Short mmCIF file of C-alpha atoms and ligand atoms in Angstrom, two decimals:
data_model
loop_
_atom_site.label_atom_id
_atom_site.label_comp_id
_atom_site.label_asym_id
_atom_site.label_seq_id
_atom_site.Cartn_x
_atom_site.Cartn_y
_atom_site.Cartn_z
CA UNK A 1 -0.08 -0.24 0.08
CA UNK A 2 1.36 3.48 -0.79
CA UNK A 3 1.42 5.58 2.30
CA UNK A 4 2.44 9.16 3.13
CA UNK A 5 4.43 9.20 6.26
CA UNK A 6 5.75 12.16 8.05
CA UNK A 7 8.97 11.66 10.23
CA UNK A 8 9.32 14.56 12.55
CA UNK A 9 13.12 15.19 13.91
CA UNK A 10 14.47 13.17 10.99
CA UNK A 11 17.53 15.01 10.85
CA UNK A 12 18.53 14.29 14.32
CA UNK A 13 20.36 11.13 15.65
CA UNK A 14 17.58 8.42 15.90
CA UNK A 15 15.12 10.28 13.22
CA UNK A 16 17.95 10.09 10.47
CA UNK A 17 18.56 6.23 11.16
CA UNK A 18 14.63 5.84 10.94
CA UNK A 19 14.37 8.14 7.89
CA UNK A 20 17.14 6.07 6.06
CA UNK A 21 15.47 2.74 6.96
CA UNK A 22 12.04 3.69 5.66
CA UNK A 23 13.28 5.61 2.53
CA UNK A 24 15.20 2.42 1.50
CA UNK A 25 12.89 -0.37 2.81
CA UNK A 26 9.69 1.14 1.42
CA UNK A 27 10.24 2.59 -1.91
CA UNK A 28 6.28 3.12 -2.36
CA UNK A 29 5.94 4.91 0.51
CA UNK A 30 6.60 8.81 0.55
CA UNK A 31 8.69 9.86 3.67
CA UNK A 32 8.54 13.55 4.46
CA UNK A 33 11.16 14.56 7.21
CA UNK A 34 9.97 17.53 8.76
CA UNK A 35 13.14 19.33 10.88
CA UNK A 36 13.62 22.57 12.49
CA UNK A 37 17.52 22.00 12.08
CA UNK A 38 18.28 23.26 15.58
CA UNK A 39 21.82 22.53 17.02
CA UNK A 40 20.96 18.79 16.95
CA UNK A 41 19.69 18.59 13.42
CA UNK A 42 21.96 17.93 10.89
CA UNK A 43 21.15 17.25 7.09
CA UNK A 44 24.90 15.70 6.67
CA UNK A 45 23.25 12.73 8.61
CA UNK A 46 21.14 11.96 5.41
CA UNK A 47 23.79 12.67 2.51
CA UNK A 48 23.18 9.22 1.31
CA UNK A 49 19.31 9.30 0.43
CA UNK A 50 19.11 13.13 -0.47
CA UNK A 51 18.24 12.40 -4.03
CA UNK A 52 15.90 9.62 -3.48
CA UNK A 53 12.37 9.89 -5.21
CA UNK A 54 10.47 8.72 -2.33
CA UNK A 55 12.12 11.30 0.11
CA UNK A 56 11.33 14.90 1.03
CA UNK A 57 12.85 17.26 3.42
CA UNK A 58 10.94 20.22 4.89
CA UNK A 59 12.24 22.53 7.14
CA UNK A 60 10.10 23.69 9.69
CA UNK A 61 9.21 23.94 13.72
CA UNK A 62 6.57 21.97 15.29
CA UNK A 63 5.85 24.78 17.61
CA UNK A 64 4.25 26.61 14.86
CA UNK A 65 0.51 25.92 14.78
CA UNK A 66 -0.23 27.45 11.46
CA UNK A 67 2.72 26.05 9.70
CA UNK A 68 2.07 22.50 10.95
CA UNK A 69 -1.58 22.84 9.78
CA UNK A 70 -0.72 23.88 6.15
CA UNK A 71 1.88 21.30 6.03
CA UNK A 72 -0.87 18.53 7.06
CA UNK A 73 -3.32 19.97 4.39
CA UNK A 74 -0.75 19.81 1.71
CA UNK A 75 0.22 16.45 2.11
CA UNK A 76 -2.62 14.42 3.91
CA UNK A 77 -0.46 12.08 5.89
CA UNK A 78 -1.42 8.57 6.46
CA UNK A 79 1.00 8.23 9.44
CA UNK A 80 2.98 10.35 11.56
CA UNK A 81 6.19 8.97 13.69
CA UNK A 82 7.04 11.82 15.82
CA UNK A 83 10.64 12.23 17.16
CA UNK A 84 11.35 15.83 17.05
CA UNK A 85 12.13 16.98 20.45
CA UNK A 86 14.50 18.65 22.74
CA UNK A 87 16.30 15.67 23.88
CA UNK A 88 19.20 16.58 26.31
CA UNK A 89 18.74 16.19 30.34
CA UNK A 90 21.53 18.80 30.95
CA UNK A 91 20.09 21.46 28.52
CA UNK A 92 16.54 20.87 30.10
CA UNK A 93 18.09 21.89 33.56
CA UNK A 94 19.47 25.04 31.91
CA UNK A 95 16.30 26.05 30.02
CA UNK A 96 13.07 24.08 30.88
CA UNK A 97 11.08 26.36 28.77
CA UNK A 98 12.63 25.27 25.32
CA UNK A 99 11.59 21.84 26.21
CA UNK A 100 7.90 22.58 27.18
CA UNK A 101 7.63 24.45 23.89
CA UNK A 102 9.02 21.87 21.64
CA UNK A 103 8.16 18.70 23.54
CA UNK A 104 4.52 19.50 24.63
CA UNK A 105 3.19 22.26 22.62
CA UNK A 106 4.77 20.77 19.53
CA UNK A 107 3.45 17.41 20.17
CA UNK A 108 -0.20 18.94 20.87
CA UNK A 109 0.13 20.87 17.36
CA UNK A 110 0.69 17.70 15.61
CA UNK A 111 -2.08 15.99 17.21
CA UNK A 112 -4.53 18.95 16.43
CA UNK A 113 -3.46 18.94 12.80
CA UNK A 114 -3.92 15.15 12.62
CA UNK A 115 -7.48 15.40 13.93
CA UNK A 116 -8.22 18.09 11.48
CA UNK A 117 -6.83 16.29 8.37
CA UNK A 118 -8.19 12.91 9.32
CA UNK A 119 -11.73 14.29 10.15
CA UNK A 120 -12.65 11.52 12.34
CA UNK A 121 -11.91 9.03 9.90
CA UNK A 122 -9.21 7.00 11.49
CA UNK A 123 -9.10 3.96 9.26
CA UNK A 124 -5.46 2.96 8.37
CA UNK A 125 -4.16 6.16 10.07
CA UNK A 126 -1.60 6.36 12.80
CA UNK A 127 -0.06 8.70 15.07
CA UNK A 128 3.32 6.95 16.32
CA UNK A 129 4.81 8.82 19.35
CA UNK A 130 8.60 8.20 20.18
CA UNK A 131 9.11 8.37 23.83
CA UNK A 132 11.53 7.55 26.67
CA UNK A 133 11.90 5.40 29.54
CA UNK A 134 12.88 8.45 31.62
CA UNK A 135 9.21 9.01 31.97
CA UNK A 136 8.99 6.17 34.65
CA UNK A 137 11.60 7.89 36.83
CA UNK A 138 14.23 6.26 38.66
CA UNK A 139 14.91 2.71 39.94
CA UNK A 140 16.73 1.25 42.93
CA UNK A 141 19.11 -1.43 42.71
CA UNK A 142 16.66 -4.00 41.43
CA UNK A 143 13.28 -4.17 39.44
CA UNK A 144 12.27 -3.02 35.71
CA UNK A 145 10.32 -0.40 33.98
CA UNK A 146 7.31 -2.27 32.82
CA UNK A 147 4.65 -0.61 30.35
CA UNK A 148 2.37 -0.52 33.18
CA UNK A 149 4.84 1.20 35.61
CA UNK A 150 3.27 4.59 36.81
CA UNK A 151 4.95 7.74 35.40
CA UNK A 152 7.52 9.59 37.90
CA UNK A 153 9.44 11.76 35.71
CA UNK A 154 12.30 13.68 37.82
CA UNK A 155 13.77 16.12 35.27
CA UNK A 156 12.30 18.93 33.22
CA UNK A 157 13.23 16.83 29.86
CA UNK A 158 11.29 13.74 31.14
CA UNK A 159 8.43 15.73 32.65
CA UNK A 160 8.15 17.24 29.23
CA UNK A 161 8.16 13.97 27.52
CA UNK A 162 5.64 12.64 29.96
CA UNK A 163 3.41 15.31 29.40
CA UNK A 164 3.52 14.63 25.54
CA UNK A 165 2.77 11.19 26.44
CA UNK A 166 -0.12 11.86 28.44
CA UNK A 167 -1.76 14.21 25.54
CA UNK A 168 -1.17 11.54 23.00
CA UNK A 169 -3.19 9.12 24.91
CA UNK A 170 -5.71 11.44 26.04
CA UNK A 171 -6.17 12.49 22.18
CA UNK A 172 -6.79 8.80 21.40
CA UNK A 173 -9.20 8.58 24.44
CA UNK A 174 -11.22 11.67 23.71
CA UNK A 175 -11.23 12.01 19.99
CA UNK A 176 -10.18 8.43 18.76
CA UNK A 177 -6.97 9.24 17.20
CA UNK A 178 -4.96 5.83 16.53
CA UNK A 179 -2.08 6.01 18.30
CA UNK A 180 1.09 4.11 19.67
CA UNK A 181 3.66 5.05 22.18
CA UNK A 182 7.16 3.48 22.57
CA UNK A 183 9.71 4.14 25.43
CA UNK A 184 12.87 3.20 24.69
CA UNK A 185 16.20 3.38 26.67
CA UNK A 186 19.60 5.09 25.94
CA UNK A 187 20.37 4.72 22.29
CA UNK A 188 24.10 4.78 21.11
CA UNK A 189 25.70 4.71 17.75
CA UNK A 190 26.76 6.86 14.68
CA UNK A 191 25.45 10.62 14.41
CA UNK A 192 24.90 11.07 18.04
CA UNK A 193 25.44 14.81 19.03
CA UNK A 194 28.57 14.98 21.33
CA UNK A 195 26.82 16.33 24.21
CA UNK A 196 25.46 12.62 25.20
CA UNK A 197 27.87 10.54 27.09
CA UNK A 198 29.28 8.32 24.66
CA UNK A 199 30.07 10.70 21.71
CA UNK A 200 31.08 13.17 24.06
CA UNK A 201 33.78 10.88 25.68
CA UNK A 202 34.82 9.34 22.21
CA UNK A 203 35.66 12.90 21.16
CA UNK A 204 37.52 13.78 24.21
CA UNK A 205 39.43 10.71 24.46
CA UNK A 206 40.44 11.25 20.88
CA UNK A 207 41.53 14.89 21.64
CA UNK A 208 43.15 14.03 25.02
CA UNK A 209 40.67 15.89 27.02
CA UNK A 210 39.49 15.08 30.35
CA UNK A 211 36.35 12.89 30.71
CA UNK A 212 33.79 14.56 33.23
CA UNK A 213 32.20 11.73 35.23
CA UNK A 214 29.14 13.04 37.11
CA UNK A 215 29.05 12.10 40.90
CA UNK A 216 30.18 8.71 41.82
CA UNK A 217 29.76 7.31 38.22
CA UNK A 218 27.54 4.66 39.67
CA UNK A 219 24.55 5.50 37.72
CA UNK A 220 22.93 2.71 35.59
CA UNK A 221 21.45 2.97 32.04
CA UNK A 222 20.44 0.26 29.49
CA UNK A 223 22.20 0.76 26.25
CA UNK A 224 20.63 0.04 22.64
CA UNK A 225 22.42 0.42 19.44
CA UNK A 226 20.31 3.01 17.45
CA UNK A 227 19.71 0.77 14.44
CA UNK A 228 18.13 -1.83 16.65
CA UNK A 229 15.89 1.04 18.11
CA UNK A 230 14.72 2.08 14.54
CA UNK A 231 14.22 -1.62 13.66
CA UNK A 232 11.71 -1.82 16.65
CA UNK A 233 10.01 1.29 15.48
CA UNK A 234 9.41 -0.07 12.09
CA UNK A 235 8.17 -3.15 13.62
CA UNK A 236 5.85 -1.53 16.11
CA UNK A 237 4.65 0.90 13.28
CA UNK A 238 3.56 -1.86 10.80
CA UNK A 239 2.67 -4.77 13.39
CA UNK A 240 1.78 -3.07 16.65
CA UNK A 241 -1.79 -2.73 18.22
CA UNK A 242 -3.21 0.69 18.37
CA UNK A 243 -3.78 2.34 21.68
CA UNK A 244 -0.78 0.32 23.12
CA UNK A 245 2.50 0.85 24.70
CA UNK A 246 5.81 -0.81 23.98
CA UNK A 247 8.93 -0.51 26.04
CA UNK A 248 11.88 -1.05 23.97
CA UNK A 249 15.43 -1.74 25.62
CA UNK A 250 18.84 -3.54 25.15
CA UNK A 251 18.63 -6.22 27.96
CA UNK A 252 22.13 -4.17 28.51
CA UNK A 253 22.57 -2.44 31.80
CA UNK A 254 25.92 -0.68 32.70
CA UNK A 255 27.13 1.50 35.47
CA UNK A 256 28.50 4.62 33.79
CA UNK A 257 32.01 4.10 35.27
CA UNK A 258 32.11 0.26 34.01
CA UNK A 259 30.83 1.39 30.68
CA UNK A 260 33.60 4.18 30.55
CA UNK A 261 36.26 2.10 31.60
CA UNK A 262 35.33 -0.34 28.69
CA UNK A 263 35.27 2.59 26.19
CA UNK A 264 38.81 3.79 27.31
CA UNK A 265 40.22 0.13 26.57
CA UNK A 266 38.31 -0.19 23.37
CA UNK A 267 39.90 3.55 22.53
CA UNK A 268 43.48 2.53 23.51
CA UNK A 269 43.11 -0.14 20.94
CA UNK A 270 41.39 1.69 18.27
CA UNK A 271 43.81 4.75 18.48
CA UNK A 272 46.98 2.41 19.10
CA UNK A 273 47.78 3.97 22.30
CA UNK A 274 49.43 2.08 25.30
CA UNK A 275 46.85 0.49 27.36
CA UNK A 276 45.80 2.24 30.27
CA UNK A 277 46.25 5.70 28.36
CA UNK A 278 42.54 6.84 28.08
CA UNK A 279 41.38 5.89 31.51
CA UNK A 280 44.03 8.49 33.00
CA UNK A 281 41.67 11.06 31.55
CA UNK A 282 38.80 10.15 33.74
CA UNK A 283 37.83 13.25 36.00
CA UNK A 284 34.84 12.99 38.58
CA UNK A 285 32.96 16.11 38.57
CA UNK A 286 29.94 17.74 40.24
CA UNK A 287 26.73 15.63 39.94
CA UNK A 288 23.87 16.54 37.59
CA UNK A 289 21.26 17.85 39.60
CA UNK A 290 18.30 15.42 40.21
CA UNK A 291 20.25 12.62 38.79
CA UNK A 292 18.19 9.63 37.96
CA UNK A 293 20.15 6.50 39.57
CA UNK A 294 19.03 3.67 37.40
CA UNK A 295 16.88 2.90 34.34
CA UNK A 296 16.28 -0.51 33.44
CA UNK A 297 13.68 -1.56 30.81
CA UNK A 298 11.54 -4.86 30.69
CA UNK A 299 11.54 -5.28 26.71
CA UNK A 300 9.68 -8.50 26.96
CA UNK A 301 6.31 -7.46 25.57
CA UNK A 302 7.85 -6.54 22.28
CA UNK A 303 10.14 -9.34 22.12
CA UNK A 304 7.20 -11.87 22.73
CA UNK A 305 4.43 -10.27 20.71
CA UNK A 306 6.29 -8.79 18.00
CA UNK A 307 9.35 -11.01 17.69
CA UNK A 308 11.81 -8.07 18.12
CA UNK A 309 15.20 -8.34 20.12
CA UNK A 310 18.35 -6.30 19.74
CA UNK A 311 20.66 -7.60 16.94
CA UNK A 312 23.87 -6.55 18.43
CA UNK A 313 26.27 -7.66 21.22
CA UNK A 314 27.12 -4.49 23.15
CA UNK A 315 30.86 -4.78 22.61
CA UNK A 316 30.41 -5.22 19.04
CA UNK A 317 28.25 -2.33 18.73
CA UNK A 318 30.55 -0.22 20.86
CA UNK A 319 33.51 -0.93 18.56
CA UNK A 320 31.30 -0.06 15.45
CA UNK A 321 30.51 3.18 17.22
CA UNK A 322 34.07 4.06 18.06
CA UNK A 323 35.22 3.42 14.58
CA UNK A 324 32.34 5.47 13.12
CA UNK A 325 33.51 8.55 15.06
CA UNK A 326 37.04 7.97 14.24
CA UNK A 327 36.28 7.59 10.64
CA UNK A 328 34.00 10.69 10.38
CA UNK A 329 36.17 13.39 12.12
CA UNK A 330 34.93 16.00 9.61
CA UNK A 331 31.22 15.25 10.78
CA UNK A 332 32.47 15.94 14.47
CA UNK A 333 34.58 18.97 13.55
CA UNK A 334 31.72 20.69 11.73
CA UNK A 335 29.42 20.40 14.66
CA UNK A 336 31.97 21.09 17.67
CA UNK A 337 32.26 24.91 16.62
CA UNK A 338 31.03 28.11 18.11
CA UNK A 339 27.78 27.07 19.77
CA UNK A 340 29.03 23.94 20.81
CA UNK A 341 32.25 25.34 22.67
CA UNK A 342 29.87 27.85 24.46
CA UNK A 343 27.87 25.16 25.46
CA UNK A 344 30.87 23.06 26.81
CA UNK A 345 32.38 26.02 28.63
CA UNK A 346 29.21 26.60 30.33
CA UNK A 347 28.57 22.97 31.14
CA UNK A 348 31.93 21.65 32.12
CA UNK A 349 34.29 24.88 32.63
CA UNK A 350 37.77 24.66 31.35
CA UNK A 351 38.05 20.81 32.23
P1 NAD B 1 18.09 14.76 18.75
O1 NAD B 1 18.30 15.72 19.77
O2 NAD B 1 19.39 13.89 18.28
O3 NAD B 1 17.23 15.00 17.49
C1 NAD B 1 16.06 15.88 17.74
C2 NAD B 1 15.68 16.36 16.47
O4 NAD B 1 14.33 17.23 16.51
C3 NAD B 1 16.81 17.34 15.76
O5 NAD B 1 16.89 17.06 14.43
C4 NAD B 1 16.10 18.68 15.83
O6 NAD B 1 16.67 19.56 14.97
C5 NAD B 1 14.45 18.29 15.77
N1 NAD B 1 13.84 19.40 16.60
C6 NAD B 1 14.01 19.98 17.66
N2 NAD B 1 12.95 20.96 17.92
C7 NAD B 1 12.37 21.05 16.76
C8 NAD B 1 11.13 21.47 16.51
N3 NAD B 1 10.60 22.48 17.25
N4 NAD B 1 10.43 21.52 15.34
C9 NAD B 1 11.09 20.42 14.34
N5 NAD B 1 12.11 19.93 14.70
C10 NAD B 1 12.94 19.95 15.83
O7 NAD B 1 17.37 13.58 19.60
P2 NAD B 1 17.24 12.05 19.44
O8 NAD B 1 18.23 11.56 20.56
O9 NAD B 1 17.35 11.68 17.96
O10 NAD B 1 15.90 11.49 20.10
C11 NAD B 1 14.80 11.55 19.31
C12 NAD B 1 13.50 11.14 20.10
O11 NAD B 1 13.82 9.94 20.64
C13 NAD B 1 13.32 12.18 21.04
O12 NAD B 1 11.63 12.41 21.07
C14 NAD B 1 13.79 11.52 22.28
O13 NAD B 1 13.01 12.19 23.41
C15 NAD B 1 13.47 10.11 21.96
N6 NAD B 1 14.42 9.13 22.89
C16 NAD B 1 15.68 9.33 22.53
C17 NAD B 1 16.43 8.36 23.29
C18 NAD B 1 18.13 8.70 23.18
O14 NAD B 1 18.71 7.74 23.83
N7 NAD B 1 18.55 9.50 22.30
C19 NAD B 1 16.08 7.44 23.74
C20 NAD B 1 14.68 7.18 23.93
C21 NAD B 1 13.70 8.26 23.45
O1 DAU B 2 17.13 6.75 28.81
C1 DAU B 2 16.69 7.53 27.63
C2 DAU B 2 17.47 8.68 27.60
O2 DAU B 2 18.71 8.61 27.37
C3 DAU B 2 16.99 9.57 26.32
O3 DAU B 2 15.32 10.03 26.64
C4 DAU B 2 17.37 11.09 26.53
O4 DAU B 2 17.24 11.68 25.29
C5 DAU B 2 19.24 10.66 26.10
O5 DAU B 2 19.85 12.00 26.35
C6 DAU B 2 19.37 9.86 27.22
O6 DAU B 2 19.47 10.53 28.61
P1 DAU B 2 20.63 10.37 29.68
O7 DAU B 2 20.54 11.38 30.54
O8 DAU B 2 20.64 9.01 30.26
O9 DAU B 2 21.77 10.45 28.73
P2 DAU B 2 23.25 11.06 28.59
O10 DAU B 2 24.25 10.58 27.56
O11 DAU B 2 23.37 12.56 28.88
O12 DAU B 2 23.95 10.56 30.08
C7 DAU B 2 24.12 9.17 30.20
C8 DAU B 2 24.69 8.95 31.73
O13 DAU B 2 25.98 9.40 31.82
C9 DAU B 2 24.02 9.66 32.74
O14 DAU B 2 23.94 8.83 34.01
C10 DAU B 2 24.83 10.89 33.01
C11 DAU B 2 26.22 10.54 32.74
N1 DAU B 2 26.96 11.54 32.18
C12 DAU B 2 26.65 12.29 31.16
C13 DAU B 2 27.37 13.33 30.45
C14 DAU B 2 26.95 13.93 29.09
C15 DAU B 2 28.38 11.89 32.76
O15 DAU B 2 28.71 11.34 33.74
N2 DAU B 2 29.14 12.78 32.17
C16 DAU B 2 28.57 13.51 31.10
O16 DAU B 2 29.41 14.51 30.62
#
């Protein structure tokens, strides 16, 4: 079936992998990538699919209600996969309002426009909302986030994502908009903006800069290779049940400091440096305010109902990721200029 699909935030980290997958895998779909190209959006991520006949890029802002409505009237989308967001916790602590605008108001604008163009005829339509495990809050030493875990967001970022999830479900309940929400754990892989832990630390090790570990480094995250996340989104979009939630995770928990030690080992090998060189760059710094202790996803629902599971072993994914950043130094250089330097200085000082 021919479909017109809107992917929002398609020039960002996860969005660009999703756009590539859909454009290549579904030549009979038209994929419209809507992105504002904030500091995190980068069309370099999509160079390889730029001229494909089933791909259209639209530069625009989801917080602009009129623009969004016109775009929806122009294309009459069959499906929306919504990723556009402000996505970095540290930035949300600095500037919560930007997160409220993009993540909440932007999502509601998309819901209103969907309702308008679908005119209550929701057959074969889908609003797929991409969310995060951070909405569930923070775990102790044991236990997992299940799809039924009550929301308990702790940062301005996760609160704004939780709010957007609630709006999606409310529009399903109130107006009948067919939706699915998925909540995923920490992604890693190529094209991630170097404000997030792994690309930041890879870049710093390469440049012999210190590695700012927050607090005691004993915070735990569940890591998933980005291509496995977009494979899960594809599966859920096509085979998931409407009005359902799916948790996506890597079955792969790491304490930050253990992960950083492993990264340092692999970086020494990749850079041909003496064993133990990179680890000396570790520097414990002031903790992130309100830092969530542990995230761990129970991803058994998507595994048993849809047959999805991660395809990569973590060490294999980590080495692939390191290799990508080392082979794409120009990509990194192009985005670590003026604004990035200001952000870095403000966040980390001169370390
Ligand atoms: P990202 O920051 O790399 O990309 C976000 C994209 O959204 C950028 O291309 C940016 O230009 C665009 N954007 C921002 N504001 C916009 C606006 N007002 N209008 C249009 N476009 C706008 O983020 P990411 O890490 O790829 O995350 C994508 C989505 O997945 C987010 O919704 C995030 O909450 C969710 N998520 C991320 C992770 C993760 O580990 N990165 C895990 C789970 C869920
Ligand atoms: O869990 C999913 C979430 O994962 C996504 O929703 C977010 O968009 C994404 O940014 C990510 O959030 P985290 O806050 O977990 O990711 P980040 O890479 O910022 O940090 C990972 C861990 O590393 C966290 O415990 C904080 C720590 N950290 C991070 C940075 C940037 C440090 O110790 N030092 C740092 O400099």
